[in-house]
XYZ file of N, CA and C in Angstrom:
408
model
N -6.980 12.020 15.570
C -6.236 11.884 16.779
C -4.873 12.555 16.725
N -4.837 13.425 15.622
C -3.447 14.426 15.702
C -3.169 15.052 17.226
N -2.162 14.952 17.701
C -1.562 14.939 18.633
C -1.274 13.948 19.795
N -2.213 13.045 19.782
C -1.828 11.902 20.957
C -0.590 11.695 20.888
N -0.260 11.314 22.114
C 1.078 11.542 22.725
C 1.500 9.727 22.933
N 0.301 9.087 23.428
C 0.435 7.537 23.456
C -0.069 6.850 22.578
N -0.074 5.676 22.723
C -0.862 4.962 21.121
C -1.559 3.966 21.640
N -2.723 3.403 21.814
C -3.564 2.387 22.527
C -3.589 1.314 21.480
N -4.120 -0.259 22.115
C -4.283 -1.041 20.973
C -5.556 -0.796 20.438
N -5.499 -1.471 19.355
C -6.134 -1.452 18.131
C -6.521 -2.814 17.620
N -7.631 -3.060 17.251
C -7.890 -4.367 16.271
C -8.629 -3.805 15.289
N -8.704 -3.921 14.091
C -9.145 -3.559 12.891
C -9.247 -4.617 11.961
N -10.314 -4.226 10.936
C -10.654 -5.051 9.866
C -11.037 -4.323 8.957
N -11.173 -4.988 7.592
C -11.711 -4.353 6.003
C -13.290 -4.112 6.647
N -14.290 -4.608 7.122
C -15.053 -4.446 7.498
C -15.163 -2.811 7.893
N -14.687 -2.989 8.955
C -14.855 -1.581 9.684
C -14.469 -0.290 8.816
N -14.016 -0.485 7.847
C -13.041 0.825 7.308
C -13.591 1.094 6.003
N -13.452 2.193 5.829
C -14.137 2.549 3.989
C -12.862 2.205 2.702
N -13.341 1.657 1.733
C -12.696 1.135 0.643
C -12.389 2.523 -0.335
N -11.029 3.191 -0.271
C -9.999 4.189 -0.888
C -9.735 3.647 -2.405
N -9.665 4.039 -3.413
C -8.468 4.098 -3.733
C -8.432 5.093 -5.560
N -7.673 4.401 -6.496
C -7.330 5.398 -7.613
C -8.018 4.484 -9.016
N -8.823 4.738 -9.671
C -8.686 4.498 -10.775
C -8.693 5.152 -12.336
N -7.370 5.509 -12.544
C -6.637 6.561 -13.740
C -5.557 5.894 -13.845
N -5.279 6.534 -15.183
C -4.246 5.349 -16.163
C -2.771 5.717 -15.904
N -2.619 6.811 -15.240
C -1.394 6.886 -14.345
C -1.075 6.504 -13.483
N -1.733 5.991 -12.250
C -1.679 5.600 -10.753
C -2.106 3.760 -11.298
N -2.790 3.903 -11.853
C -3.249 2.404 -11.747
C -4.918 2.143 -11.087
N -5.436 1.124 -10.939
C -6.660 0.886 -10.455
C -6.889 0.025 -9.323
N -5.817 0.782 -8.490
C -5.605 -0.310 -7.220
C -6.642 0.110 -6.340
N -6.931 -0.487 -4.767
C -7.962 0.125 -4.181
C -6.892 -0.364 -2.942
N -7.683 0.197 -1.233
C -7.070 0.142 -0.387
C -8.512 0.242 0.559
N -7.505 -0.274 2.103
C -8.633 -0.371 3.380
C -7.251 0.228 3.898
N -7.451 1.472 4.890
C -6.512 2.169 5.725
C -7.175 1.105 7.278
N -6.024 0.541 8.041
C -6.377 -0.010 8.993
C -5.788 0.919 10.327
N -4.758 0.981 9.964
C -4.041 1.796 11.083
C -3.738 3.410 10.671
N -3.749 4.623 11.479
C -3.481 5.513 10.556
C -3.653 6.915 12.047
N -2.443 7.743 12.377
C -2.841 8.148 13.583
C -4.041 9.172 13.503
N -4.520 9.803 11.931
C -5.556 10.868 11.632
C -6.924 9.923 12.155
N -6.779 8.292 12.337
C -8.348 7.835 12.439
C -8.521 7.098 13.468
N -7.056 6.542 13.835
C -6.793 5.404 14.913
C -6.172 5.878 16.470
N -6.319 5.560 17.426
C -5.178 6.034 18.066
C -4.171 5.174 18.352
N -3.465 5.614 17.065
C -2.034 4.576 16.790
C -0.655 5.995 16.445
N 0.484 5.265 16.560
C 1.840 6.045 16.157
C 2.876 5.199 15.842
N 3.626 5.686 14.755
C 4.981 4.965 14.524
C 4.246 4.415 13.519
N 3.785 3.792 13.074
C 3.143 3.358 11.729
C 1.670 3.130 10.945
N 1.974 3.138 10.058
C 0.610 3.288 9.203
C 0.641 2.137 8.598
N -0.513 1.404 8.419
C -1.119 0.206 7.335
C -2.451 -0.405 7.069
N -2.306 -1.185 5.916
C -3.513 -1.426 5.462
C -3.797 -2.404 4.293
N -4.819 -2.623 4.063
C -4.710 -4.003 3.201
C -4.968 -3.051 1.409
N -4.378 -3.655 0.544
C -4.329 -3.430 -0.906
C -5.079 -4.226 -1.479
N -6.172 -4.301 -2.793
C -6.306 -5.071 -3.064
C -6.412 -4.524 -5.225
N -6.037 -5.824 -5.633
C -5.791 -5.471 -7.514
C -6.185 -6.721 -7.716
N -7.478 -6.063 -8.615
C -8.736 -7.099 -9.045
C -7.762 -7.793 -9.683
N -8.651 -9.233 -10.514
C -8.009 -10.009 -11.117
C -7.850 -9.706 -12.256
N -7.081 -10.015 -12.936
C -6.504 -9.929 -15.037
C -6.255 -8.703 -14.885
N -5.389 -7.765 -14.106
C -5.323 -6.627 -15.174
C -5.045 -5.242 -13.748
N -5.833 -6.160 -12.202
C -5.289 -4.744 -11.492
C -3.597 -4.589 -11.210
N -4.029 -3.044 -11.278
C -2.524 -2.474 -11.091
C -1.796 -1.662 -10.290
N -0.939 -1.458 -9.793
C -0.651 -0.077 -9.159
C 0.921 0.231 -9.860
N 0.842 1.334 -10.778
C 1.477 1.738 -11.813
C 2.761 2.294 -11.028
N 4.423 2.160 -11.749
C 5.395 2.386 -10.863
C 5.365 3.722 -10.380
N 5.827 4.285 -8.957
C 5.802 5.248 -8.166
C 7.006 4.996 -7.354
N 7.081 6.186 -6.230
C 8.058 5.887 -5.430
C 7.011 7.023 -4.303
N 7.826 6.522 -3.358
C 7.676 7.738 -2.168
C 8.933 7.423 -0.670
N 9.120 8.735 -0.162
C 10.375 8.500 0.592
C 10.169 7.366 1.633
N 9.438 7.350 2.492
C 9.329 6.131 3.261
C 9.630 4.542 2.405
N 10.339 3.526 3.370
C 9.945 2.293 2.994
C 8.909 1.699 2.891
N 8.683 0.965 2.850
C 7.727 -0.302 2.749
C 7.845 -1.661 2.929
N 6.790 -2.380 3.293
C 6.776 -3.758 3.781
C 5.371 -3.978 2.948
N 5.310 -5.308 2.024
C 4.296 -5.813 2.065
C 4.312 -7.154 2.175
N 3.362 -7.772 2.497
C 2.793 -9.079 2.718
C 1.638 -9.699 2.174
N 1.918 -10.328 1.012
C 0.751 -11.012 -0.066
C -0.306 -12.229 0.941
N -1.051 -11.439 1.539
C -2.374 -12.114 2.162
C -3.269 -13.779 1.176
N -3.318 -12.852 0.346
C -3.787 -13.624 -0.798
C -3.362 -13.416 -2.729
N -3.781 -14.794 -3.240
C -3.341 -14.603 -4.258
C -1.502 -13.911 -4.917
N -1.458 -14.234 -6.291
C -0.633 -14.185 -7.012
C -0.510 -12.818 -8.024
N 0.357 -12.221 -8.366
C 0.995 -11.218 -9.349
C 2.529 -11.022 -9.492
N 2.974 -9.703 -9.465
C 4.453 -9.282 -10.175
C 4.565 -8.194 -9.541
N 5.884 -7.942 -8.466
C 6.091 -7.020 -8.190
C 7.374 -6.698 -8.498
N 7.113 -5.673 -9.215
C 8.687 -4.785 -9.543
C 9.450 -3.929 -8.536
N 10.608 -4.006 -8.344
C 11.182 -3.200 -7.799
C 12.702 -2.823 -8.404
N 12.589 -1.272 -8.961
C 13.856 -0.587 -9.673
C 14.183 -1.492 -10.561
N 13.016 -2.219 -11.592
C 13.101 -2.660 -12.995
C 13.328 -4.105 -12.985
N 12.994 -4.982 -11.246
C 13.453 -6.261 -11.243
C 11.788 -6.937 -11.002
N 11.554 -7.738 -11.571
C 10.192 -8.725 -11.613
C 10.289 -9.554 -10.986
N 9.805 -9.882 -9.587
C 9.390 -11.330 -8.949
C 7.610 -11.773 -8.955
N 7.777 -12.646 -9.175
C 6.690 -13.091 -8.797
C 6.426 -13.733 -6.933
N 5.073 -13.205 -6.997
C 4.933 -13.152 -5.703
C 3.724 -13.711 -5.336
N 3.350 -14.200 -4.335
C 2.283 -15.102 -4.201
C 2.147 -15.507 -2.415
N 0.476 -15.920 -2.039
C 0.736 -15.863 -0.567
C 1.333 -16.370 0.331
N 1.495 -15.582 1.309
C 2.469 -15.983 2.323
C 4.526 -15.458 1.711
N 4.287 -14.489 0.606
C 5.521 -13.620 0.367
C 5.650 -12.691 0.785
N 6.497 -11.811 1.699
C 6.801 -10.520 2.286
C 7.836 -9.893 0.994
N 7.763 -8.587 1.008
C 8.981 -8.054 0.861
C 9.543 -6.201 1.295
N 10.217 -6.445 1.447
C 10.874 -5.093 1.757
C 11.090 -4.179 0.405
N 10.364 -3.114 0.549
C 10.676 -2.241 -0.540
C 11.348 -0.520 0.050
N 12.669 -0.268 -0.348
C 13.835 0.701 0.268
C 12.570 1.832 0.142
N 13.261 2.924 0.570
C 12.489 4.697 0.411
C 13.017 5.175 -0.900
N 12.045 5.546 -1.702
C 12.768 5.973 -2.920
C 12.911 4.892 -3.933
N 12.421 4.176 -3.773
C 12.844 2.550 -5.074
C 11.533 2.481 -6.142
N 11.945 2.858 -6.758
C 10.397 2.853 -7.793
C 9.593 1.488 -7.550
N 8.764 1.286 -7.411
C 8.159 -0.153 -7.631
C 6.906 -0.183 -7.835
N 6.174 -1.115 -8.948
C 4.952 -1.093 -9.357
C 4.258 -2.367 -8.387
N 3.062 -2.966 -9.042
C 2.874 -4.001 -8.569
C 1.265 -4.896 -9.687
N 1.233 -5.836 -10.266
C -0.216 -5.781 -11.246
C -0.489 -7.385 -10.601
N -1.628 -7.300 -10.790
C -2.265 -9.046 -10.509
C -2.386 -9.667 -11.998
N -1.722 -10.528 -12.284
C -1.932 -11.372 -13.603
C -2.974 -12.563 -13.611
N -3.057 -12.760 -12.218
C -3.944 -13.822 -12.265
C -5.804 -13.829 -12.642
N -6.345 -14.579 -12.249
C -7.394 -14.739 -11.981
C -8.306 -14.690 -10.976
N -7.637 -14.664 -10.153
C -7.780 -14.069 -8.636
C -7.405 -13.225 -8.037
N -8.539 -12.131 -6.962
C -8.400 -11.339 -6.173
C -6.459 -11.301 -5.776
N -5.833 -10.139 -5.747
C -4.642 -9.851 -5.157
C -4.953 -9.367 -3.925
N -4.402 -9.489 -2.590
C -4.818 -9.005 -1.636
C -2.964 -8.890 -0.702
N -2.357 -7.748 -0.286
C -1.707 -7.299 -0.193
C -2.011 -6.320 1.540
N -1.511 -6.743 2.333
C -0.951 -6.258 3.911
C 0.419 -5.347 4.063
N 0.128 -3.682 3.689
C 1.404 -3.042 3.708
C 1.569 -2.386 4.773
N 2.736 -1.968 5.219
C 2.466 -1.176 6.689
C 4.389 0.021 5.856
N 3.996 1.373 6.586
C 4.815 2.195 6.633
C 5.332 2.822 7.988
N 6.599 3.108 8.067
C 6.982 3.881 9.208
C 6.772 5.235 9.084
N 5.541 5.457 9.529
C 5.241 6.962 9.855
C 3.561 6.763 10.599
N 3.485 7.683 11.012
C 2.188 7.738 11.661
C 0.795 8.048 10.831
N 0.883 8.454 9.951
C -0.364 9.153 9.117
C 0.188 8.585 7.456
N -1.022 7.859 7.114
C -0.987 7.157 5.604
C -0.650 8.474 4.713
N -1.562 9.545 5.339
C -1.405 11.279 4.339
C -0.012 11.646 4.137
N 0.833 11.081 5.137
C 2.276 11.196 4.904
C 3.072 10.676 3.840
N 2.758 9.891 3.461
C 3.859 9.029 2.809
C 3.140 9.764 1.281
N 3.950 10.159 0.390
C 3.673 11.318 -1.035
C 3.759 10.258 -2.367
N 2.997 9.596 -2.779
C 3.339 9.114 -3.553
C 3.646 9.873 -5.167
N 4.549 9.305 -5.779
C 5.374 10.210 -6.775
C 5.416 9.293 -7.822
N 4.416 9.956 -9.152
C 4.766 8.993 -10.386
C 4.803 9.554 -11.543
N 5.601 8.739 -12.252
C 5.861 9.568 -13.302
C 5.214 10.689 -14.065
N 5.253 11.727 -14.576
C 4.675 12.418 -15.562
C 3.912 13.623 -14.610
N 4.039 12.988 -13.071
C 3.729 14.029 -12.060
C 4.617 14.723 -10.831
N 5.365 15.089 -12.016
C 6.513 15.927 -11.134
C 7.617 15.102 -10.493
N 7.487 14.058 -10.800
C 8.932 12.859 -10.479
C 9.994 13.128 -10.844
């Protein structure tokens, strides 16, 4: 839908959408559902989608990219870093992560991590993610 000019509503689910994501020992072994995204949706102004890092061990290894971020822990418990600080986080936690702030994120638990992020930009292809050892 590159070029729409308006943005219609939308309802979306993990259902409807194909399961993305990375597993290499640089990026981590996170996976993703793109929900909103203006290349698939006819949506604008932002992109999002649900994350999810299996239990004991998923990860998404520290990165940065210029846009902010918002996430929202749907389900389950882990550790999210941001610029070398550890919270623990668990459902029903939001947080704001700046443009440019390194931040990782791993599930320690035993349970599914499930993670609701949304970006300000229109196309998920936008936002560059940048990690170490790859040109950071």
């Amino acid at each position: 839908m590159p070029g729409n000019v308006t943005s219609q509503a939308v309802i979306a689910g993990t259902a409807q959408r194909e399961r993305e994501g990375w597993d290499d020992a640089s990026r981590g072994n996170a996976s993703w559902f793109t929900l909103f995204c203006a290349d698939r949706t006819p949506t604008s102004a932002m992109s999002a989608g649900i994350m999810e890092l299996s239990p004991a061990g998923g990860i998404l290894e520290p990165h940065r990219h210029r846009q902010a971020e918002i996430y929202f822990v749907a389900e389950g418990t882990g550790i999210l870093t941001i610029d070398g600080v550890e919270t623990r986080i668990s459902a029903g936690t939001a947080a704001f992560i700046p443009g440019d702030a390194e931040h990782s994120l791993r599930n320690d638990s035993a349970a599914l991590l499930r993670i609701f992020y949304v970006f300000p930009t229109d196309r998920f292809a936008d936002v560059v993610y940048r990690f170490p050892g790859e040109g950071d």
